[in-house]
Short mmCIF file of C-alpha atoms in Angstrom, two decimals:
data_model
loop_
_atom_site.label_atom_id
_atom_site.label_comp_id
_atom_site.label_asym_id
_atom_site.label_seq_id
_atom_site.Cartn_x
_atom_site.Cartn_y
_atom_site.Cartn_z
CA MET A 1 28.59 -1.47 -24.21
CA ALA A 2 30.62 -1.67 -20.96
CA HIS A 3 30.01 -4.75 -18.83
CA GLN A 4 30.19 -4.93 -15.05
CA ALA A 5 32.37 -7.52 -13.33
CA HIS A 6 29.99 -7.85 -10.36
CA PRO A 7 26.37 -8.99 -9.88
CA TYR A 8 25.11 -5.85 -8.12
CA HIS A 9 22.76 -3.22 -9.51
CA MET A 10 24.27 0.21 -10.18
CA VAL A 11 21.12 2.23 -10.88
CA ASP A 12 20.77 4.96 -13.51
CA PRO A 13 20.52 8.52 -12.12
CA SER A 14 16.90 9.08 -11.16
CA PRO A 15 14.80 12.17 -10.38
CA TRP A 16 12.29 10.31 -8.17
CA PRO A 17 14.08 10.57 -4.81
CA LEU A 18 14.06 14.37 -5.24
CA THR A 19 10.43 14.58 -6.35
CA GLY A 20 9.47 12.22 -3.49
CA ALA A 21 11.30 14.37 -0.96
CA VAL A 22 9.58 17.52 -2.22
CA ALA A 23 6.25 15.67 -2.09
CA ALA A 24 6.90 14.86 1.58
CA LEU A 25 7.81 18.50 2.23
CA LEU A 26 4.64 19.74 0.54
CA MET A 27 2.42 17.23 2.35
CA THR A 28 3.76 18.05 5.80
CA SER A 29 3.90 21.82 5.33
CA GLY A 30 0.52 21.57 3.65
CA LEU A 31 -0.84 19.85 6.74
CA ALA A 32 0.38 22.74 8.90
CA ILE A 33 -1.04 25.32 6.49
CA TRP A 34 -4.37 23.48 6.49
CA PHE A 35 -4.49 23.44 10.29
CA HIS A 36 -3.74 27.15 10.61
CA PHE A 37 -5.17 28.75 7.48
CA HIS A 38 -7.81 26.29 6.21
CA SER A 39 -6.22 26.00 2.75
CA THR A 40 -5.73 22.49 1.35
CA ILE A 41 -4.02 23.27 -1.96
CA LEU A 42 -0.46 22.65 -0.74
CA MET A 43 -1.37 19.31 0.83
CA LEU A 44 -3.22 18.25 -2.35
CA LEU A 45 -0.27 19.24 -4.52
CA GLY A 46 2.02 17.19 -2.30
CA THR A 47 -0.26 14.16 -2.56
CA VAL A 48 -0.41 14.39 -6.37
CA LEU A 49 3.38 14.63 -6.49
CA LEU A 50 3.66 11.63 -4.16
CA VAL A 51 1.42 9.49 -6.39
CA LEU A 52 3.35 10.52 -9.52
CA THR A 53 6.66 9.68 -7.80
CA ILE A 54 5.44 6.31 -6.53
CA CYS A 55 4.09 5.24 -9.94
CA GLN A 56 7.17 6.23 -11.91
CA TRP A 57 9.71 4.98 -9.37
CA TRP A 58 8.19 1.52 -9.08
CA ARG A 59 7.54 1.43 -12.84
CA ASP A 60 11.29 1.91 -13.20
CA VAL A 61 12.04 -0.91 -10.73
CA VAL A 62 9.90 -3.26 -12.85
CA ARG A 63 11.76 -2.12 -15.96
CA GLU A 64 15.14 -2.66 -14.29
CA GLY A 65 14.23 -6.14 -13.01
CA THR A 66 11.94 -7.69 -15.60
CA PHE A 67 13.11 -5.95 -18.77
CA GLN A 68 16.78 -5.18 -18.11
CA GLY A 69 17.74 -8.23 -16.03
CA HIS A 70 19.37 -6.28 -13.19
CA HIS A 71 17.79 -8.39 -10.44
CA THR A 72 20.45 -11.09 -10.23
CA PRO A 73 20.30 -13.50 -7.23
CA PRO A 74 22.58 -11.26 -5.09
CA ALA A 75 20.57 -8.18 -6.05
CA GLN A 76 17.36 -10.03 -5.20
CA LYS A 77 18.83 -10.96 -1.82
CA GLY A 78 19.28 -7.25 -1.14
CA LEU A 79 15.65 -6.61 -2.12
CA ARG A 80 14.56 -9.36 0.28
CA TYR A 81 16.55 -7.83 3.14
CA GLY A 82 15.04 -4.45 2.28
CA MET A 83 11.46 -5.70 2.37
CA ILE A 84 12.03 -7.57 5.63
CA LEU A 85 13.57 -4.49 7.25
CA PHE A 86 10.70 -2.33 6.02
CA ILE A 87 8.06 -4.70 7.40
CA THR A 88 9.98 -4.80 10.69
CA SER A 89 9.82 -1.01 10.88
CA GLU A 90 6.07 -1.23 10.30
CA VAL A 91 5.74 -3.78 13.12
CA LEU A 92 7.44 -1.25 15.42
CA PHE A 93 5.09 1.47 14.13
CA PHE A 94 2.06 -0.58 15.19
CA ALA A 95 3.76 -1.58 18.45
CA GLY A 96 3.51 2.07 19.46
CA PHE A 97 -0.26 2.11 19.04
CA PHE A 98 -0.67 -1.16 20.91
CA TRP A 99 1.50 0.33 23.68
CA ALA A 100 -0.81 3.32 23.86
CA PHE A 101 -3.87 1.07 24.02
CA TYR A 102 -2.51 -1.16 26.77
CA HIS A 103 -1.16 1.82 28.72
CA SER A 104 -4.66 3.29 28.98
CA SER A 105 -6.69 0.09 29.20
CA LEU A 106 -4.66 -1.90 31.76
CA ALA A 107 -4.93 0.89 34.35
CA PRO A 108 -8.08 2.89 33.54
CA THR A 109 -8.06 6.28 35.25
CA PRO A 110 -10.81 7.57 37.58
CA GLU A 111 -11.89 9.95 34.80
CA LEU A 112 -12.88 6.89 32.76
CA GLY A 113 -14.72 5.38 35.74
CA GLY A 114 -11.80 3.15 36.74
CA PHE A 115 -12.83 0.44 34.29
CA TRP A 116 -12.44 -0.49 30.61
CA PRO A 117 -14.33 0.03 28.34
CA PRO A 118 -14.74 3.48 29.91
CA ALA A 119 -18.03 4.86 31.15
CA GLY A 120 -20.36 5.84 28.32
CA ILE A 121 -18.67 3.70 25.68
CA THR A 122 -20.63 0.92 23.94
CA PRO A 123 -17.96 -1.22 22.30
CA LEU A 124 -18.65 -3.14 19.09
CA ASP A 125 -19.67 -6.77 19.53
CA PRO A 126 -16.51 -8.75 18.70
CA PHE A 127 -18.56 -11.70 17.47
CA GLU A 128 -20.39 -9.78 14.76
CA VAL A 129 -18.70 -7.91 11.87
CA PRO A 130 -15.23 -7.97 13.50
CA LEU A 131 -15.32 -11.78 13.55
CA LEU A 132 -16.40 -11.84 9.90
CA ASN A 133 -13.50 -9.51 9.11
CA THR A 134 -11.14 -11.93 10.84
CA ALA A 135 -12.45 -14.79 8.69
CA VAL A 136 -12.13 -12.67 5.55
CA LEU A 137 -8.49 -11.83 6.20
CA LEU A 138 -7.57 -15.37 7.24
CA ALA A 139 -9.19 -16.65 4.02
CA SER A 140 -7.22 -14.10 2.03
CA GLY A 141 -4.05 -15.47 3.62
CA VAL A 142 -4.98 -18.88 2.27
CA THR A 143 -5.76 -17.57 -1.22
CA VAL A 144 -2.50 -15.61 -1.44
CA THR A 145 -0.58 -18.78 -0.51
CA TRP A 146 -2.58 -20.63 -3.18
CA ALA A 147 -1.54 -17.92 -5.65
CA HIS A 148 2.12 -18.34 -4.69
CA HIS A 149 2.04 -22.09 -5.23
CA SER A 150 0.25 -21.60 -8.55
CA ILE A 151 2.98 -19.23 -9.71
CA MET A 152 5.71 -21.63 -8.61
CA GLU A 153 3.97 -24.48 -10.45
CA GLY A 154 3.57 -22.38 -13.61
CA ASP A 155 -0.24 -22.58 -13.43
CA ARG A 156 -1.15 -19.23 -14.97
CA LYS A 157 -4.93 -19.54 -14.76
CA GLN A 158 -5.02 -20.60 -11.10
CA ALA A 159 -2.51 -17.91 -10.17
CA ILE A 160 -4.75 -15.27 -11.74
CA HIS A 161 -7.87 -16.70 -10.08
CA SER A 162 -6.42 -16.98 -6.58
CA LEU A 163 -4.71 -13.58 -6.73
CA THR A 164 -7.99 -11.99 -7.90
CA LEU A 165 -9.83 -13.69 -5.05
CA THR A 166 -7.27 -12.39 -2.56
CA ILE A 167 -7.78 -8.83 -3.79
CA LEU A 168 -11.57 -9.21 -3.67
CA LEU A 169 -11.36 -10.43 -0.07
CA GLY A 170 -9.20 -7.42 0.78
CA GLY A 171 -11.79 -5.16 -0.81
CA TYR A 172 -14.57 -6.89 1.11
CA PHE A 173 -12.71 -6.30 4.40
CA THR A 174 -12.30 -2.61 3.57
CA PHE A 175 -15.98 -2.34 2.66
CA LEU A 176 -17.12 -4.03 5.89
CA GLN A 177 -14.77 -1.92 8.00
CA ALA A 178 -16.01 1.28 6.35
CA LEU A 179 -19.56 0.24 7.23
CA GLU A 180 -18.48 -0.40 10.83
CA TYR A 181 -16.83 3.03 11.01
CA TYR A 182 -20.02 4.66 9.78
CA GLU A 183 -22.28 2.76 12.19
CA ALA A 184 -20.04 2.89 15.28
CA PRO A 185 -21.70 4.46 18.34
CA PHE A 186 -18.43 6.17 19.33
CA THR A 187 -16.01 8.48 17.49
CA ILE A 188 -12.28 9.22 17.51
CA ALA A 189 -13.07 12.17 19.80
CA ASP A 190 -14.58 9.95 22.49
CA GLY A 191 -11.70 10.00 24.92
CA VAL A 192 -8.81 7.59 24.95
CA TYR A 193 -11.04 4.67 23.91
CA GLY A 194 -12.07 6.36 20.68
CA ALA A 195 -8.57 7.65 20.03
CA THR A 196 -6.80 4.30 20.46
CA PHE A 197 -9.54 2.41 18.60
CA PHE A 198 -9.68 4.58 15.50
CA VAL A 199 -5.96 5.37 15.23
CA ALA A 200 -4.94 1.70 15.52
CA THR A 201 -7.70 0.28 13.30
CA GLY A 202 -7.46 3.28 10.97
CA PHE A 203 -3.77 2.79 10.26
CA HIS A 204 -4.46 -0.91 9.86
CA GLY A 205 -7.19 -0.17 7.30
CA LEU A 206 -4.78 2.07 5.41
CA HIS A 207 -2.31 -0.81 5.30
CA VAL A 208 -5.03 -3.13 3.97
CA ILE A 209 -5.62 -0.65 1.15
CA ILE A 210 -1.87 -0.39 0.47
CA GLY A 211 -1.52 -4.18 0.52
CA SER A 212 -4.50 -4.66 -1.79
CA THR A 213 -2.99 -2.14 -4.20
CA PHE A 214 0.35 -3.96 -4.12
CA LEU A 215 -1.45 -7.25 -4.86
CA ALA A 216 -3.40 -5.60 -7.69
CA VAL A 217 -0.13 -4.47 -9.28
CA CYS A 218 1.10 -8.08 -8.96
CA LEU A 219 -2.09 -9.32 -10.66
CA HIS A 220 -1.48 -6.91 -13.52
CA ARG A 221 2.11 -8.13 -13.81
CA GLN A 222 1.09 -11.79 -13.59
CA ILE A 223 -1.38 -11.26 -16.45
CA ARG A 224 1.38 -9.63 -18.49
CA HIS A 225 3.73 -12.60 -17.98
CA HIS A 226 6.25 -10.72 -15.83
CA PHE A 227 6.58 -13.53 -13.28
CA THR A 228 8.37 -16.83 -13.89
CA SER A 229 8.02 -19.91 -11.74
CA THR A 230 11.46 -19.28 -10.21
CA HIS A 231 11.62 -15.47 -10.21
CA HIS A 232 8.66 -13.50 -8.84
CA PHE A 233 10.01 -11.52 -5.90
CA GLY A 234 7.56 -8.65 -6.37
CA PHE A 235 4.76 -11.09 -5.66
CA GLU A 236 6.59 -12.59 -2.66
CA ALA A 237 7.09 -9.11 -1.21
CA ALA A 238 3.37 -8.39 -1.65
CA ALA A 239 2.48 -11.70 -0.01
CA TRP A 240 4.79 -11.03 2.94
CA TYR A 241 3.20 -7.58 3.38
CA TRP A 242 -0.27 -9.11 3.17
CA HIS A 243 0.51 -11.70 5.87
CA PHE A 244 1.85 -8.87 8.06
CA VAL A 245 -1.42 -6.95 7.60
CA ASP A 246 -3.35 -10.11 8.55
CA VAL A 247 -1.27 -10.66 11.70
CA VAL A 248 -1.72 -7.03 12.79
CA TRP A 249 -5.48 -7.51 12.46
CA LEU A 250 -5.35 -10.66 14.64
CA PHE A 251 -3.57 -8.66 17.35
CA LEU A 252 -6.09 -5.82 16.96
CA TYR A 253 -9.02 -8.20 17.14
CA ILE A 254 -7.79 -10.01 20.23
CA SER A 255 -6.57 -6.88 22.08
CA ILE A 256 -8.96 -4.08 21.20
CA TYR A 257 -12.09 -5.79 19.95
CA TRP A 258 -12.21 -8.83 22.21
CA TRP A 259 -10.20 -8.22 25.41
CA GLY A 260 -11.00 -4.49 25.23
CA SER A 261 -14.75 -5.08 25.27
CA SER B 1 -30.14 -13.57 -2.21
CA SER B 2 -27.72 -10.69 -1.75
CA LEU B 3 -25.09 -13.35 -1.12
CA ASN B 4 -26.04 -15.03 -4.43
CA LEU B 5 -25.75 -11.67 -6.16
CA LEU B 6 -22.32 -11.13 -4.63
CA CYS B 7 -21.19 -14.60 -5.77
CA ALA B 8 -22.50 -13.99 -9.27
CA LEU B 9 -20.79 -10.62 -9.43
CA GLN B 10 -17.56 -12.19 -8.28
CA GLN B 11 -17.78 -14.84 -11.01
CA VAL B 12 -18.46 -12.26 -13.73
CA ALA B 13 -15.56 -10.13 -12.53
CA ARG B 14 -13.25 -13.12 -12.40
CA ARG B 15 -14.32 -14.44 -15.80
CA THR B 16 -13.97 -10.99 -17.35
CA ILE B 17 -10.48 -10.65 -15.94
CA THR B 18 -9.41 -14.19 -16.81
CA SER B 19 -10.92 -14.22 -20.33
CA SER B 20 -9.01 -11.08 -21.25
CA ALA B 21 -6.03 -12.42 -19.33
CA ARG B 22 -6.03 -15.62 -21.38
CA ARG B 23 -5.88 -13.62 -24.62
CA GLU B 24 -2.82 -11.73 -23.33
CA ARG B 25 0.18 -12.61 -25.48
CA ASN B 26 3.59 -12.57 -23.77
CA ARG B 27 5.05 -9.21 -24.77
CA VAL B 28 7.95 -9.29 -22.30
CA PRO B 29 10.61 -10.11 -24.98
CA GLU B 30 9.59 -6.95 -26.89
CA LYS B 31 9.90 -4.89 -23.70
CA GLN B 32 13.27 -6.46 -22.97
CA LYS B 33 14.50 -5.44 -26.43
CA LEU B 34 13.20 -1.87 -25.97
CA PHE B 35 14.75 -1.37 -22.54
CA GLN B 36 18.08 -2.97 -23.43
CA GLU B 37 18.60 -0.83 -26.53
CA ASP B 38 22.02 0.84 -26.43
CA ASN B 39 20.76 4.44 -26.71
CA GLY B 40 22.18 5.94 -23.50
CA LEU B 41 18.74 6.79 -22.15
CA PRO B 42 18.19 6.43 -18.38
CA VAL B 43 15.53 3.94 -17.39
CA HIS B 44 13.00 6.63 -16.42
CA LEU B 45 13.00 8.00 -19.99
CA LYS B 46 13.67 4.80 -21.93
CA GLY B 47 10.05 3.85 -22.56
CA GLY B 48 9.31 6.58 -25.07
CA ALA B 49 7.66 9.98 -25.42
CA THR B 50 5.13 9.40 -22.62
CA ASP B 51 8.01 9.01 -20.17
CA ALA B 52 9.36 12.44 -21.06
CA LEU B 53 5.91 14.02 -20.75
CA LEU B 54 5.27 12.48 -17.34
CA TYR B 55 8.77 13.44 -16.18
CA ARG B 56 8.35 17.05 -17.25
CA ALA B 57 4.95 17.28 -15.57
CA THR B 58 6.31 15.78 -12.34
CA MET B 59 9.42 17.96 -12.29
CA GLY B 60 7.31 21.01 -13.13
CA LEU B 61 5.08 20.35 -10.12
CA THR B 62 8.20 19.74 -8.01
CA VAL B 63 9.80 23.07 -8.91
CA PHE B 64 6.54 24.99 -8.62
CA GLY B 65 5.72 23.23 -5.36
CA THR B 66 9.09 24.05 -3.82
CA GLY B 67 8.67 27.74 -4.64
CA TYR B 68 5.07 27.77 -3.44
CA VAL B 69 5.82 26.11 -0.12
CA LEU B 70 8.67 28.52 0.57
CA TYR B 71 6.32 31.41 -0.18
CA GLU B 72 3.57 30.05 2.09
CA LEU B 73 6.02 29.39 4.93
CA TRP B 74 7.47 32.92 4.52
CA LYS B 75 3.97 34.38 4.64
CA ALA B 76 3.06 32.28 7.69
CA SER B 77 6.13 33.56 9.56
CA PHE B 78 4.67 37.05 9.86
CA PRO B 79 1.83 38.16 12.13
CA GLN B 80 -1.48 37.78 10.27
CA LYS B 81 -3.50 40.98 9.80
CA LYS B 82 -6.92 40.39 11.32
CA ASP B 83 -9.75 42.53 9.95
#
């Protein structure tokens, strides 16, 4: 078998970038077809294709790293840069929604009554469920750090416990937020208040679900002995993402829930 | 009491996960042998027959989906007949 004289990862040819691109095409065109012709089949097909692509692509990354040994220290450095750059792009994504919120709330127009929250809006009490949600996410930040230290110390049982707890806390947040969405006295259609509230918190909630899923995959891998005490970058990436999700919530809580009420 | 129930549920879930987790033997060396076998297979097909099945299903949807979206976009480009 030929051996490489460098520590970088030359990947096998893969069909997943193509299937992922077609999935994106189907989802976006499907969205337009749904808007104009009320048919959801194209969008659904795109979503199914996206899920299939995601599962197989990341399954392959696990195979390449854990089973084939391709994730040498230099290769891992590249993965670290990649994850950091991705999270940075997500920070900028949320920055847009915070910009929109502050644009409208710092100088409320006469149509809103000249004040914020606008006329007719009953904001949620920041010291009720939103405060509980803040505590839940902060606690989950502690438990994910506990999990990391457990992995580094080779304590399998504690790693599994603390990672499970982190995921449960994430699920609890999602559950509480869903309840809040259902009970809220205003909707996304209620002017710029409703729009900025639900788009910002909605995208955040989606990221909580993504982060919880990422952590769940890590739990599965931890149970199956994929992680060693010195090599567990998949978990570190999930933990970074989780901390990012927590920080976004803190900004949301202070800006929209607290100052915005 | 609903808090107690939640705590109890959490403990059951955790114990169920950790008791089956404890029984989990380390099968990584077997996987390493399988995926390092010198058989020329690309990583996305190297796991076995299920890989090929999943790949064919995914690629099938991809090809069908591409054709279907082009058809729908072609159809949408023309004025719609309203009854």
